[in-house]
Amino acid sequence: MERIINKTRVIGVDISVERTTIAIVDIRGHIVASGDFKTLDYLNIDDFISKLSKELIILIDENGGFGSIRSVGISAPSANFRTGCIENAPNMPWKGIIPMAAMLRDRLGLAVAITNDSKAIAMGEYTFGSAHGMRDFAIITIGHGLGCGYYSHGKLCNGHSGLSGEVGHSCVVPDGRKCECGLEGCLETYVAEKGIIKTAKEMMAESSEPSIMRNIVDSITPKIIVECCEKGDKMAIDVYNKTGHILGLALANFASIVDPEAIIITGGIAHAGHWLFDPLCESFDQHIFHNMKGNVKILESTLNGRERDVLGASVLAWNVKEYSLFK
Amino acid sequence: MERIINKTRVIGVDISVERTTIAIVDIRGHIVASGDFKTLDYLNIDDFISKLSKELIILIDENGGFGSIRSVGISAPSANFRTGCIENAPNMPWKGIIPMAAMLRDRLGLAVAITNDSKAIAMGEYTFGSAHGMRDFAIITIGHGLGCGYYSHGKLCNGHSGLSGEVGHSCVVPDGRKCECGLEGCLETYVAEKGIIKTAKEMMAESSEPSIMRNIVDSITPKIIVECCEKGDKMAIDVYNKTGHILGLALANFASIVDPEAIIITGGIAHAGHWLFDPLCESFDQHIFHNMKGNVKILESTLNGRERDVLGASVLAWNVKEYSLFK
């Protein structure tokens, strides 16, 4: 019998609207090599798959070859590991059901698993990040939308249909803001990017209080609102106070169900730092069930964004036997 | 070496405010023998433990003896398997932290595990009831309060502190009804017993519409309101319409997080039947995230109340190695 050496590397692929990032990652979570390209340059899915495979083949050939690669993990919005597909992703260029895992497997001849971006991030945080050593925790990603991945007993909770963690579409304000998903009052419409901008614009419209945000109404972003907070702008601070208050209430509701050791907040909106976290933690404490008070940590992720996304996908790749449809 | 025969029976104990039920249950979930007594006759915890041990010893001696009994499972409100204690149960006669599992183990010399009533019911439904064969599901018990137990990947989700499933204390109406737990707008204050009665009284106070409920205001119960529904009383029907609407919204929020195959409704309030389930299912469909629409079954439990409670405790007993602190 030939001497077989276990393959010690995997491929992590993170597909987001702005950018597709690829990386070769080793067992200890070191990124051996990586690259990226703009997702929206490939509006046709076949063109995208051709570009992705080409970039992966070059990366692999230049860094040890296919003989060292065990499998591929993909993280993407609205991806479902139970079907291997990206399903009706509202912000992605490819509509309907995209069998991404099967398409990439056919091009590369490697086992491929796919899951949604928040679940992949949870896997990354569990293995290499803030959740290392925890058995029961959740991650909340806040950017364009609000996503969630959570663990119970050291195992990712996928749900019956692979769709668990849609906290962003739980109703926090009955008959509240209209969400792109068709529902009303979804958490995401208050605390994700567009929601925060909407809150700022509503506050400016409803009051005559002076604010430096008024000079930049049309170009306002959550990041600019943070800059206004730093300058002491009261209304900008109130925007994050309201955002944190609603998020704290929603996370208290979430925690009352899941009872996590920690909720790790990540994504662009987490960069608001204490402007968001102070009112968030105050509201969380105010709304959490008394028996759990003081039991749940609210943490910021210790992984940075780019690293975080491909690391999560790489952990999925190591679990390909469980998560791929193609054993 | 002596020939050893595996013990084929366990003890299930269900402690509720009204009644403590004990049973010897075999591997297939047949109740071999059972008994019960009034919990509130024993306001001192030592008296209660003495009564419980005495009744169990008699039951065991009369039905095959201690040689056939493997272990004991207890189901009780506010019980936490991680500590083995009943912790600050608001409706029970014994205040503070009661180390129930250790106390009963010391009297009987058998391994004892304890968990809260809703988690025990989830174990019973999984093993012998409506959830048999499911991997991801939830049970919701509605009576005095609203409890929840749920499974992910065929495993009960206990949470980090053993406190998961407090759906009854998630906020459904911001700044809403004051709950006994100290929070405001808790689901339980609208859809559990007292909440339904409060809704009925509010409706009578706020409108002059005729209703047969007005003749029995002081003695009104959820069961009597159902009888009024059966007689075609419009306001009584509206009480359950409102109850079902709020419950449907809350369960849609819950399902968007947990993504269960089914939510099984049980407890006294479930006896309202279609008066509750019709508006509940309508509201659930209206509020569920679009990708999950049609994926989640809302079911009634197929186990009857008394059987259900001790069966759940008996399943816990079989899992004593995992759930007892005393290995």
XYZ file of C-alpha atoms in Angstrom:
654
model
C 0.000 0.000 0.000
C 1.207 3.464 -0.952
C 2.110 5.801 1.878
C -0.644 8.435 2.098
C -0.100 11.867 3.622
C -3.201 13.618 4.909
C -3.970 16.795 3.024
C -3.317 19.764 5.277
C -4.939 22.645 3.423
C -8.390 23.724 2.346
C -9.866 26.464 0.163
C -12.076 29.164 1.680
C -14.245 31.217 -0.678
C -16.277 34.178 0.553
C -18.768 35.624 -1.907
C -20.250 39.002 -1.015
C -21.922 41.585 -3.234
C -18.811 43.759 -3.428
C -16.109 41.161 -3.570
C -15.286 37.483 -3.864
C -12.302 36.509 -1.712
C -10.432 33.213 -2.094
C -7.788 31.760 0.182
C -5.739 28.670 0.854
C -5.908 28.062 4.612
C -3.962 25.532 6.658
C -5.068 23.426 9.638
C -4.167 26.143 12.155
C -6.056 28.885 10.344
C -3.051 30.512 8.699
C -3.885 32.057 5.347
C -1.191 30.640 3.047
C -2.248 32.662 -0.008
C -5.270 34.689 -1.034
C -6.806 36.775 -3.795
C -10.012 38.547 -4.683
C -12.056 40.025 -7.520
C -15.198 42.124 -7.900
C -18.319 39.973 -7.803
C -20.440 42.404 -9.827
C -18.059 42.199 -12.827
C -19.672 38.781 -13.487
C -23.413 39.269 -13.769
C -23.873 35.933 -15.543
C -23.440 32.960 -13.210
C -21.497 30.872 -15.766
C -19.030 33.741 -16.234
C -18.700 34.015 -12.466
C -17.990 30.291 -12.056
C -15.412 30.426 -14.880
C -13.639 33.372 -13.257
C -13.773 31.790 -9.778
C -12.394 28.410 -10.977
C -9.662 30.101 -13.034
C -8.507 32.185 -10.053
C -8.620 29.160 -7.741
C -6.637 26.954 -10.158
C -3.926 29.634 -10.489
C -3.797 30.146 -6.691
C -3.570 26.395 -6.033
C -0.982 25.744 -8.782
C 1.240 28.522 -7.441
C 0.965 27.332 -3.829
C 1.666 23.625 -3.545
C -0.764 22.231 -6.135
C -4.005 20.264 -5.913
C -2.284 17.418 -4.043
C -2.248 19.488 -0.831
C -5.915 20.606 -0.965
C -8.549 18.622 0.875
C -11.786 20.432 0.030
C -13.542 23.756 -0.577
C -15.893 25.767 1.669
C -17.981 28.638 0.303
C -19.657 31.332 2.344
C -22.336 33.383 0.562
C -25.510 35.335 1.370
C -28.707 33.231 1.268
C -26.695 30.025 0.763
C -28.217 26.830 2.154
C -25.950 23.899 2.949
C -28.873 21.476 2.857
C -29.393 22.159 -0.857
C -25.893 23.348 -1.836
C -27.528 26.385 -3.446
C -27.672 30.165 -3.154
C -31.430 30.673 -2.898
C -33.119 33.903 -4.039
C -30.407 36.192 -2.652
C -31.987 39.642 -2.744
C -28.756 41.630 -3.270
C -26.795 39.247 -5.521
C -26.760 39.584 -9.324
C -27.908 35.970 -9.932
C -31.613 35.436 -9.365
C -33.424 32.251 -8.341
C -31.707 29.058 -7.199
C -27.964 28.799 -7.993
C -26.435 25.313 -7.402
C -23.095 26.903 -6.534
C -21.539 23.921 -4.691
C -22.213 21.474 -7.541
C -21.042 23.949 -10.209
C -17.696 24.550 -8.498
C -17.186 20.863 -7.685
C -17.648 20.033 -11.395
C -14.972 22.558 -12.372
C -12.404 21.708 -9.685
C -12.944 18.010 -8.973
C -12.843 18.775 -5.205
C -15.523 18.242 -2.561
C -17.385 21.536 -2.041
C -19.692 22.666 0.779
C -21.557 25.961 0.969
C -23.399 27.771 3.741
C -24.639 31.262 4.415
C -22.184 33.955 5.413
C -23.365 34.289 9.026
C -23.192 30.538 9.702
C -19.690 30.431 8.185
C -18.594 33.335 10.381
C -19.950 31.482 13.428
C -17.814 28.467 12.432
C -14.769 30.742 12.077
C -15.327 32.422 15.449
C -15.834 29.013 17.091
C -12.612 27.568 15.684
C -10.250 30.550 15.496
C -11.978 33.585 17.077
C -13.814 35.053 20.052
C -15.998 31.972 20.582
C -13.106 29.525 20.893
C -13.830 27.239 23.856
C -17.530 28.129 24.027
C -20.268 25.536 23.477
C -23.319 27.826 23.260
C -22.939 31.213 21.578
C -24.259 33.345 18.734
C -22.735 35.721 16.238
C -24.700 38.661 14.858
C -23.390 40.299 11.673
C -24.690 43.773 10.912
C -23.989 45.439 7.602
C -26.372 45.671 4.597
C -28.548 43.225 6.499
C -28.537 41.510 9.864
C -27.499 37.856 9.980
C -27.016 35.341 12.755
C -25.360 31.982 13.311
C -25.541 30.150 16.644
C -24.179 27.051 18.346
C -25.777 24.717 20.864
C -23.688 22.030 22.633
C -20.699 22.929 20.436
C -22.658 22.325 17.243
C -23.926 24.830 14.671
C -27.728 24.976 14.668
C -28.778 24.805 11.030
C -32.482 24.290 11.556
C -34.767 21.907 9.713
C -34.435 23.635 6.318
C -30.980 25.155 6.803
C -32.606 28.564 7.310
C -32.126 29.154 11.041
C -30.838 32.479 12.366
C -33.083 34.918 10.491
C -33.120 37.227 13.520
C -32.953 40.155 11.105
C -36.478 39.310 10.024
C -37.999 38.953 13.459
C -40.552 41.677 14.117
C -39.442 44.269 16.687
C -42.024 46.969 15.945
C -45.503 45.570 15.137
C -46.776 47.297 11.949
C -43.394 49.065 11.755
C -41.087 49.858 8.841
C -41.671 47.994 5.579
C -38.872 45.479 4.937
C -37.574 44.379 1.519
C -38.583 40.830 2.514
C -42.261 41.854 2.458
C -42.767 41.863 6.229
C -43.180 44.867 8.518
C -41.133 45.940 11.533
C -38.179 43.591 10.871
C -35.152 44.190 13.107
C -33.016 44.705 10.008
C -35.058 47.762 8.950
C -33.932 49.536 12.145
C -30.377 48.429 12.868
C -28.727 47.474 9.549
C -27.164 50.138 7.267
C -30.274 51.455 5.528
C -32.209 51.339 8.795
C -29.718 53.545 10.620
C -29.729 56.045 7.741
C -33.537 56.036 7.805
C -33.537 56.703 11.554
C -31.176 59.665 11.031
C -33.343 61.115 8.263
C -36.522 60.622 10.317
C -34.962 62.414 13.293
C -33.879 65.341 11.129
C -37.377 65.580 9.598
C -39.214 65.312 12.914
C -37.230 67.927 14.832
C -35.717 71.314 14.169
C -32.774 70.631 16.475
C -29.470 71.655 14.881
C -27.191 68.844 13.698
C -24.115 68.683 11.486
C -25.780 65.693 9.798
C -28.094 68.215 8.098
C -25.195 69.406 5.880
C -24.674 65.940 4.425
C -28.168 64.456 4.330
C -27.882 62.924 0.859
C -24.509 61.285 1.371
C -25.061 60.152 4.950
C -23.789 56.694 5.994
C -23.565 54.883 9.351
C -19.822 55.644 9.332
C -20.411 59.382 8.812
C -22.970 59.331 11.631
C -20.265 57.853 13.892
C -17.945 60.710 12.867
C -20.709 63.159 13.826
C -20.986 61.380 17.215
C -17.241 61.842 17.712
C -17.743 65.573 17.147
C -20.369 65.608 19.903
C -23.418 65.935 17.623
C -26.388 65.204 19.901
C -28.753 64.022 17.191
C -26.151 61.633 15.740
C -25.630 60.205 19.232
C -29.413 59.789 19.508
C -29.441 57.844 16.226
C -27.116 55.241 17.735
C -28.956 55.390 21.060
C -32.175 54.423 19.287
C -30.383 51.782 17.180
C -28.717 50.270 20.245
C -31.972 50.333 22.183
C -33.868 48.354 19.529
C -30.954 45.942 19.006
C -30.655 45.376 22.776
C -34.357 44.528 23.033
C -34.160 42.133 20.063
C -31.024 40.423 21.384
C -32.613 40.041 24.823
C -35.561 38.298 23.127
C -33.092 36.148 21.196
C -31.097 35.299 24.328
C -34.260 34.362 26.241
C -34.784 31.626 23.644
C -31.220 30.451 22.957
C -29.468 31.210 26.317
C -25.986 31.757 24.835
C -22.767 32.248 26.806
C -21.977 35.181 24.502
C -23.377 37.147 21.587
C -20.553 38.300 19.330
C -21.340 41.365 17.233
C -19.506 41.765 13.936
C -19.859 43.426 10.511
C -19.460 47.060 9.448
C -21.975 48.474 11.928
C -19.985 47.009 14.859
C -17.290 49.609 14.049
C -19.562 52.204 15.679
C -17.958 50.942 18.915
C -19.223 52.386 22.185
C -21.728 54.657 20.404
C -23.625 51.459 19.576
C -22.475 49.086 22.328
C -23.274 51.337 25.320
C -27.007 51.787 24.547
C -27.146 48.192 23.252
C -25.836 46.725 26.525
C -28.051 49.026 28.610
C -31.150 47.974 26.681
C -30.114 44.296 26.753
C -29.800 44.416 30.560
C -33.147 46.158 30.817
C -34.988 43.548 28.697
C -33.285 40.242 29.560
C -35.166 37.644 31.632
C -34.087 38.033 35.281
C -32.605 34.523 35.657
C -30.201 35.228 32.763
C -29.122 38.691 33.885
C -25.333 38.937 33.917
C -24.996 35.477 32.294
C -24.710 36.574 28.651
C -21.635 38.433 27.380
C -21.989 40.920 24.529
C -18.645 40.855 22.674
C -17.014 42.401 19.631
C -15.368 39.988 17.200
C -11.577 39.747 17.434
C -11.193 38.673 13.789
C -10.940 41.376 11.152
C -13.434 41.390 8.287
C -11.508 39.926 5.344
C -9.743 37.271 7.422
C -12.970 36.443 9.273
C -14.927 35.675 6.113
C -12.488 33.257 4.456
C -11.581 31.619 7.782
C -15.245 30.757 8.296
C -15.459 29.280 4.816
C -12.261 27.285 5.481
C -13.727 25.747 8.655
C -16.751 24.707 6.610
C -14.326 23.068 4.151
C -12.828 20.914 6.943
C -16.367 19.805 7.781
C -17.187 18.935 4.187
C -18.098 15.319 5.062
C -20.959 16.625 7.150
C -21.890 19.671 5.102
C -21.491 18.623 1.489
C -24.231 16.878 -0.478
C -21.533 15.097 -2.476
C -19.787 12.687 -0.153
C -19.087 -13.287 37.031
C -22.738 -12.995 37.934
C -25.197 -12.762 35.057
C -26.491 -9.177 34.999
C -29.839 -8.222 33.509
C -30.199 -4.645 32.315
C -32.773 -2.716 34.301
C -35.789 -2.058 32.096
C -37.769 0.504 34.061
C -37.359 4.083 35.227
C -39.262 6.484 37.470
C -40.876 9.613 36.060
C -41.900 12.355 38.519
C -43.820 15.427 37.389
C -44.142 18.228 39.928
C -46.668 20.931 39.132
C -48.357 23.437 41.412
C -51.596 21.436 41.578
C -50.269 17.911 41.634
C -47.203 15.705 41.843
C -47.498 12.644 39.620
C -45.223 9.611 39.909
C -44.965 6.658 37.545
C -42.937 3.566 36.771
C -42.357 3.586 33.010
C -40.842 0.836 30.872
C -38.504 1.117 27.860
C -41.377 1.437 25.383
C -43.107 4.200 27.295
C -45.790 2.049 28.909
C -46.838 3.336 32.308
C -46.589 0.233 34.529
C -47.989 1.922 37.644
C -48.648 5.473 38.768
C -49.898 7.643 41.605
C -50.266 11.263 42.596
C -50.774 13.655 45.493
C -51.469 17.345 45.991
C -48.245 19.367 45.899
C -49.627 22.219 48.007
C -50.346 19.868 50.939
C -46.556 19.999 51.580
C -45.528 23.621 51.957
C -42.261 22.680 53.663
C -39.731 21.180 51.255
C -38.551 18.485 53.722
C -42.150 17.349 54.207
C -42.577 17.254 50.438
C -39.439 15.138 49.939
C -40.539 12.743 52.703
C -43.984 12.330 51.123
C -42.512 11.907 47.612
C -39.937 9.286 48.730
C -42.549 7.388 50.755
C -44.963 7.234 47.788
C -42.151 6.184 45.421
C -40.886 3.441 47.740
C -44.416 2.005 48.078
C -44.982 2.174 44.295
C -41.634 0.503 43.563
C -42.035 -2.192 46.235
C -45.496 -3.103 44.927
C -44.318 -3.235 41.314
C -41.192 -5.332 40.928
C -38.927 -3.736 43.534
C -35.845 -1.526 43.327
C -33.933 -4.195 41.363
C -35.872 -3.313 38.198
C -35.444 0.497 38.410
C -32.590 2.169 36.576
C -32.968 5.847 37.525
C -35.316 8.763 38.239
C -36.256 11.768 36.090
C -38.049 14.787 37.553
C -39.885 17.443 35.603
C -40.690 20.680 37.474
C -41.233 24.388 36.770
C -38.023 26.488 36.889
C -35.870 23.357 37.285
C -32.351 23.544 35.847
C -30.584 20.313 34.963
C -27.182 22.044 35.052
C -27.571 22.700 38.791
C -30.024 19.919 39.734
C -32.160 22.581 41.425
C -35.577 24.215 41.227
C -34.547 27.886 41.045
C -36.837 30.660 42.282
C -40.018 29.107 40.890
C -42.578 31.936 41.094
C -45.664 29.730 41.600
C -44.238 26.929 43.767
C -44.533 26.928 47.571
C -40.752 26.543 48.120
C -38.801 29.752 47.626
C -35.166 30.190 46.566
C -32.910 27.387 45.324
C -34.150 23.827 46.051
C -31.561 21.056 45.363
C -34.356 18.627 44.446
C -32.251 16.065 42.515
C -29.709 15.646 45.342
C -32.425 15.485 48.024
C -34.322 12.698 46.263
C -31.143 10.784 45.374
C -30.162 10.780 49.059
C -33.551 9.295 50.037
C -33.799 6.662 47.283
C -30.183 5.750 46.482
C -30.976 6.022 42.751
C -29.449 8.339 40.145
C -31.745 11.373 39.733
C -31.892 14.008 36.998
C -34.193 17.038 36.901
C -35.145 19.502 34.194
C -37.856 22.046 33.622
C -41.321 20.900 32.635
C -41.188 22.203 29.062
C -37.844 20.578 28.292
C -39.100 17.284 29.758
C -42.234 17.481 27.609
C -40.034 18.072 24.536
C -38.102 14.888 25.436
C -41.390 12.985 25.791
C -42.758 14.255 22.463
C -39.463 13.407 20.757
C -39.384 9.855 22.061
C -43.057 8.856 22.271
C -45.177 11.664 20.802
C -45.839 14.015 17.894
C -42.157 14.820 17.332
C -41.051 11.195 16.914
C -38.697 11.040 13.921
C -38.070 14.790 13.842
C -34.594 16.264 14.363
C -35.491 19.965 14.694
C -38.728 20.902 16.434
C -40.121 22.890 19.344
C -42.859 22.355 21.880
C -44.758 25.284 23.355
C -46.726 24.658 26.560
C -49.388 27.199 27.434
C -51.130 27.122 30.786
C -50.385 29.330 33.815
C -47.298 30.430 31.881
C -45.782 29.814 28.477
C -42.839 27.429 28.272
C -40.773 26.064 25.430
C -38.353 23.221 24.757
C -36.650 22.744 21.385
C -34.365 20.308 19.592
C -31.628 20.932 17.049
C -30.010 17.993 15.197
C -31.977 15.545 17.346
C -30.605 17.026 20.573
C -32.354 19.113 23.208
C -30.993 22.669 23.286
C -30.371 23.473 26.934
C -28.442 26.700 26.453
C -25.335 27.802 28.292
C -26.996 28.111 31.716
C -29.764 25.529 31.208
C -32.259 28.401 30.802
C -33.044 28.274 27.067
C -36.622 28.429 25.803
C -37.935 31.416 27.767
C -40.100 32.421 24.801
C -42.817 33.364 27.283
C -40.635 36.244 28.405
C -39.765 37.604 24.971
C -41.264 41.040 24.434
C -44.124 41.096 21.912
C -45.577 44.509 22.768
C -42.905 47.130 23.590
C -43.937 48.891 26.842
C -46.885 46.490 27.017
C -48.487 44.607 29.912
C -46.486 44.341 33.130
C -45.271 40.758 33.669
C -44.719 39.038 37.035
C -41.071 38.595 35.984
C -40.566 42.377 36.114
C -40.427 42.935 32.339
C -43.069 44.558 30.141
C -44.906 43.187 27.122
C -43.902 39.526 27.685
C -45.685 37.034 25.417
C -46.961 35.181 28.503
C -48.935 38.258 29.657
C -51.071 37.993 26.495
C -51.467 34.303 25.676
C -51.179 32.333 28.945
C -54.186 31.888 31.270
C -54.157 35.213 33.095
C -53.347 37.041 29.851
C -56.381 35.650 28.039
C -58.617 36.561 30.987
C -57.125 40.065 30.983
C -57.792 40.428 27.251
C -61.427 39.396 27.803
C -61.868 41.889 30.652
C -60.222 44.679 28.645
C -62.514 44.016 25.684
C -65.588 44.121 27.928
C -64.419 47.393 29.498
C -63.533 49.064 26.206
C -66.725 48.301 24.316
C -70.427 48.197 25.055
C -70.990 45.295 22.678
C -73.207 42.624 24.242
C -71.501 39.390 25.307
C -72.519 36.447 27.471
C -69.080 36.775 29.102
C -70.478 39.833 30.909
C -72.656 37.575 33.087
C -69.654 35.707 34.458
C -66.932 38.357 34.572
C -65.588 37.392 37.993
C -65.406 33.656 37.385
C -64.202 33.808 33.809
C -61.535 31.315 32.648
C -60.018 30.482 29.249
C -62.186 27.336 29.222
C -65.369 29.340 29.854
C -64.378 31.741 27.071
C -64.124 28.736 24.715
C -67.643 27.690 25.782
C -68.816 31.227 24.930
C -67.131 30.870 21.512
C -69.027 27.616 20.958
C -72.249 29.522 21.623
C -71.297 32.042 18.918
C -70.349 34.905 21.254
C -68.558 37.403 19.004
C -66.492 39.049 21.737
C -65.293 35.676 23.082
C -64.252 34.733 19.546
C -62.395 38.059 19.322
C -60.531 37.239 22.554
C -59.081 34.112 20.934
C -58.551 35.952 17.641
C -56.355 38.480 19.445
C -54.608 35.731 21.454
C -53.928 33.688 18.320
C -52.720 36.753 16.445
C -50.124 37.649 19.082
C -49.045 34.018 19.493
C -48.705 33.615 15.709
C -46.468 36.672 15.489
C -44.291 35.489 18.395
C -43.984 31.960 16.992
C -43.059 33.358 13.557
C -40.265 35.338 15.261
C -39.235 32.167 17.109
C -39.295 30.071 13.916
C -37.223 32.658 12.035
C -34.458 32.001 14.586
C -34.802 28.248 15.178
C -36.227 27.023 11.819
C -38.067 24.008 13.259
C -39.834 21.289 11.256
C -42.797 21.665 13.596
C -44.012 23.648 16.576
C -46.147 21.454 18.815
C -48.618 23.331 21.000
C -49.666 21.719 24.262
C -50.977 22.610 27.735
C -54.448 23.660 28.879
C -54.812 26.580 26.487
C -54.292 24.254 23.481
C -57.728 22.765 24.302
C -59.233 25.931 22.785
C -58.750 24.048 19.493
C -59.654 25.851 16.289
C -60.707 29.007 18.161
C -57.018 29.472 18.945
C -55.319 27.546 16.114
C -57.125 29.250 13.195
C -56.045 32.827 14.038
C -52.677 31.516 15.242
C -51.903 29.809 11.915
C -53.185 32.807 9.919
C -50.954 35.189 11.881
C -47.987 32.788 11.706
C -48.282 32.640 7.889
C -48.559 36.403 7.739
C -45.413 37.013 9.815
C -43.066 34.160 8.857
C -39.968 34.933 6.747
C -40.816 34.171 3.097
C -38.189 31.436 2.604
C -39.730 29.445 5.483
C -43.354 29.860 4.429
C -45.064 26.464 4.324
C -42.015 24.744 5.863
C -43.065 24.833 9.521
C -45.965 22.699 10.787
C -48.071 23.951 13.705
C -49.317 20.802 15.491
C -51.329 19.831 18.545
C -49.719 17.306 20.890
C -51.011 13.729 20.578
C -50.123 12.852 24.195
C -52.675 13.620 26.881
C -51.643 15.843 29.767
C -51.045 13.423 32.646
C -49.321 10.809 30.469
C -47.304 13.508 28.658
C -45.786 14.922 31.847
C -44.509 11.689 33.404
C -43.409 10.285 30.031
C -41.167 13.326 29.545
C -39.685 12.839 33.013
C -39.131 9.132 32.260
C -37.177 9.958 29.064
C -35.005 12.268 31.147
C -34.421 9.333 33.523
C -33.086 7.177 30.652
C -30.656 10.009 29.864
C -29.496 10.298 33.464
C -25.831 9.746 32.517
C -25.920 12.964 30.518
C -28.319 14.956 32.653
C -27.471 14.090 36.232
C -24.785 15.866 38.210
C -24.204 12.633 40.141
C -22.669 10.129 37.756
